[in-house]
């Protein structure tokens, strides 16, 4: 894996991290607004707000998980281990890393892991 590619991925990971942090911050603002409207609405509004809160919470959890994966990928870059499958140690193809810059597994190991988890 070239240093230029690793630097490109590092930049992309940092951009994704910033986007998630902004999203989580915005979700907190949205959550505060929903709490305010629950106190003043009728039953249909309250139900809709509860659904919105649940959705925002789920999205927040997904973003938090992705943020952790991004932080782990950045740490692997700093350690010089980025782009290596954590299971088999083989190099993860650049195409996979471009699509999923925080990938831990090569395609073969990811497929095997998914089959095992079914």
mmCIF file of C-alpha atoms in Angstrom:
data_model
loop_
_atom_site.group_PDB
_atom_site.id
_atom_site.type_symbol
_atom_site.label_atom_id
_atom_site.label_comp_id
_atom_site.label_asym_id
_atom_site.label_seq_id
_atom_site.Cartn_x
_atom_site.Cartn_y
_atom_site.Cartn_z
ATOM 1 C CA UNK A 1 0.000 0.000 0.000
ATOM 2 C CA UNK A 2 1.458 3.330 -1.022
ATOM 3 C CA UNK A 3 1.957 6.228 1.351
ATOM 4 C CA UNK A 4 -0.077 8.461 -0.990
ATOM 5 C CA UNK A 5 -3.062 6.093 -0.841
ATOM 6 C CA UNK A 6 -2.832 5.874 2.945
ATOM 7 C CA UNK A 7 -2.728 9.671 3.201
ATOM 8 C CA UNK A 8 -5.757 9.912 0.903
ATOM 9 C CA UNK A 9 -7.665 7.466 3.127
ATOM 10 C CA UNK A 10 -6.550 9.344 6.245
ATOM 11 C CA UNK A 11 -7.965 12.557 4.799
ATOM 12 C CA UNK A 12 -11.216 10.811 3.840
ATOM 13 C CA UNK A 13 -11.553 9.255 7.308
ATOM 14 C CA UNK A 14 -11.029 12.623 8.985
ATOM 15 C CA UNK A 15 -13.683 14.188 6.730
ATOM 16 C CA UNK A 16 -16.141 11.409 7.563
ATOM 17 C CA UNK A 17 -15.368 11.847 11.252
ATOM 18 C CA UNK A 18 -16.126 15.563 11.053
ATOM 19 C CA UNK A 19 -19.394 14.898 9.201
ATOM 20 C CA UNK A 20 -20.522 12.408 11.853
ATOM 21 C CA UNK A 21 -19.623 14.768 14.691
ATOM 22 C CA UNK A 22 -21.653 17.533 13.045
ATOM 23 C CA UNK A 23 -24.540 15.110 12.501
ATOM 24 C CA UNK A 24 -24.512 13.973 16.132
ATOM 25 C CA UNK A 25 -24.446 17.585 17.249
ATOM 26 C CA UNK A 26 -27.416 18.379 14.993
ATOM 27 C CA UNK A 27 -29.314 15.363 16.279
ATOM 28 C CA UNK A 28 -28.906 16.639 19.817
ATOM 29 C CA UNK A 29 -30.479 19.931 18.745
ATOM 30 C CA UNK A 30 -33.304 18.042 17.007
ATOM 31 C CA UNK A 31 -33.858 15.954 20.124
ATOM 32 C CA UNK A 32 -34.219 19.072 22.279
ATOM 33 C CA UNK A 33 -36.820 20.461 19.856
ATOM 34 C CA UNK A 34 -38.784 17.190 19.954
ATOM 35 C CA UNK A 35 -38.846 17.207 23.737
ATOM 36 C CA UNK A 36 -40.257 20.752 23.703
ATOM 37 C CA UNK A 37 -43.049 19.847 21.257
ATOM 38 C CA UNK A 38 -44.087 16.706 23.166
ATOM 39 C CA UNK A 39 -45.175 18.800 26.117
ATOM 40 C CA UNK A 40 -47.522 20.957 24.031
ATOM 41 C CA UNK A 41 -48.966 18.573 21.381
ATOM 42 C CA UNK A 42 -52.010 16.362 21.072
ATOM 43 C CA UNK A 43 -51.837 12.544 21.132
ATOM 44 C CA UNK A 44 -51.023 12.168 17.412
ATOM 45 C CA UNK A 45 -48.206 14.703 17.724
ATOM 46 C CA UNK A 46 -46.878 12.926 20.813
ATOM 47 C CA UNK A 47 -46.856 9.568 18.988
ATOM 48 C CA UNK A 48 -45.124 11.061 15.943
ATOM 49 C CA UNK A 49 -42.559 12.742 18.184
ATOM 50 C CA UNK A 50 -41.868 9.463 20.000
ATOM 51 C CA UNK A 51 -41.192 7.781 16.650
ATOM 52 C CA UNK A 52 -38.910 10.647 15.615
ATOM 53 C CA UNK A 53 -36.999 10.403 18.907
ATOM 54 C CA UNK A 54 -36.541 6.652 18.472
ATOM 55 C CA UNK A 55 -35.282 7.157 14.923
ATOM 56 C CA UNK A 56 -32.858 9.887 15.970
ATOM 57 C CA UNK A 57 -31.549 7.718 18.789
ATOM 58 C CA UNK A 58 -30.991 4.780 16.427
ATOM 59 C CA UNK A 59 -29.218 7.016 13.927
ATOM 60 C CA UNK A 60 -27.103 8.403 16.734
ATOM 61 C CA UNK A 61 -26.078 4.884 17.754
ATOM 62 C CA UNK A 62 -25.160 3.988 14.178
ATOM 63 C CA UNK A 63 -23.145 7.190 13.840
ATOM 64 C CA UNK A 64 -21.426 6.543 17.161
ATOM 65 C CA UNK A 65 -20.472 3.028 16.026
ATOM 66 C CA UNK A 66 -19.169 4.316 12.707
ATOM 67 C CA UNK A 67 -17.226 7.038 14.522
ATOM 68 C CA UNK A 68 -15.528 4.354 16.636
ATOM 69 C CA UNK A 69 -14.654 2.389 13.494
ATOM 70 C CA UNK A 70 -13.176 5.522 11.917
ATOM 71 C CA UNK A 71 -11.129 6.254 15.037
ATOM 72 C CA UNK A 72 -9.851 2.670 14.998
ATOM 73 C CA UNK A 73 -8.877 3.000 11.319
ATOM 74 C CA UNK A 74 -7.015 6.239 12.038
ATOM 75 C CA UNK A 75 -5.188 4.508 14.885
ATOM 76 C CA UNK A 76 -4.201 1.676 12.514
ATOM 77 C CA UNK A 77 -2.821 4.294 10.110
ATOM 78 C CA UNK A 78 -0.697 5.800 12.895
ATOM 79 C CA UNK A 79 0.525 2.305 13.868
ATOM 80 C CA UNK A 80 1.358 1.417 10.263
ATOM 81 C CA UNK A 81 -1.195 -1.430 10.223
ATOM 82 C CA UNK A 82 -3.829 0.181 7.997
ATOM 83 C CA UNK A 83 -5.015 -1.860 5.033
ATOM 84 C CA UNK A 84 -4.215 -5.240 6.557
ATOM 85 C CA UNK A 85 -6.957 -7.726 7.413
ATOM 86 C CA UNK A 86 -7.089 -8.218 11.177
ATOM 87 C CA UNK A 87 -7.988 -11.913 10.727
ATOM 88 C CA UNK A 88 -5.625 -13.220 8.056
ATOM 89 C CA UNK A 89 -3.103 -10.388 7.782
ATOM 90 C CA UNK A 90 -3.457 -10.106 4.010
ATOM 91 C CA UNK A 91 -3.665 -6.729 2.357
ATOM 92 C CA UNK A 92 -7.197 -5.388 1.923
ATOM 93 C CA UNK A 93 -7.746 -4.346 -1.726
ATOM 94 C CA UNK A 94 -7.687 -0.595 -2.318
ATOM 95 C CA UNK A 95 -11.091 -0.773 -4.007
ATOM 96 C CA UNK A 96 -12.589 -2.113 -0.762
ATOM 97 C CA UNK A 97 -10.880 0.570 1.303
ATOM 98 C CA UNK A 98 -12.124 3.277 -1.062
ATOM 99 C CA UNK A 99 -15.672 1.997 -0.565
ATOM 100 C CA UNK A 100 -15.281 1.333 3.176
ATOM 101 C CA UNK A 101 -12.187 3.174 4.467
ATOM 102 C CA UNK A 102 -12.548 1.720 7.965
ATOM 103 C CA UNK A 103 -12.758 -1.919 6.792
ATOM 104 C CA UNK A 104 -11.082 -4.350 9.182
ATOM 105 C CA UNK A 105 -11.396 -7.463 7.058
ATOM 106 C CA UNK A 106 -10.572 -8.487 3.510
ATOM 107 C CA UNK A 107 -13.514 -9.622 1.393
ATOM 108 C CA UNK A 108 -12.835 -13.317 2.037
ATOM 109 C CA UNK A 109 -12.689 -12.958 5.819
ATOM 110 C CA UNK A 110 -15.693 -10.603 5.866
ATOM 111 C CA UNK A 111 -17.724 -13.162 3.894
ATOM 112 C CA UNK A 112 -16.654 -15.965 6.225
ATOM 113 C CA UNK A 113 -17.544 -13.835 9.255
ATOM 114 C CA UNK A 114 -21.007 -13.071 7.859
ATOM 115 C CA UNK A 115 -21.659 -16.763 7.192
ATOM 116 C CA UNK A 116 -20.560 -17.625 10.706
ATOM 117 C CA UNK A 117 -22.895 -15.008 12.215
ATOM 118 C CA UNK A 118 -25.986 -16.315 10.390
#
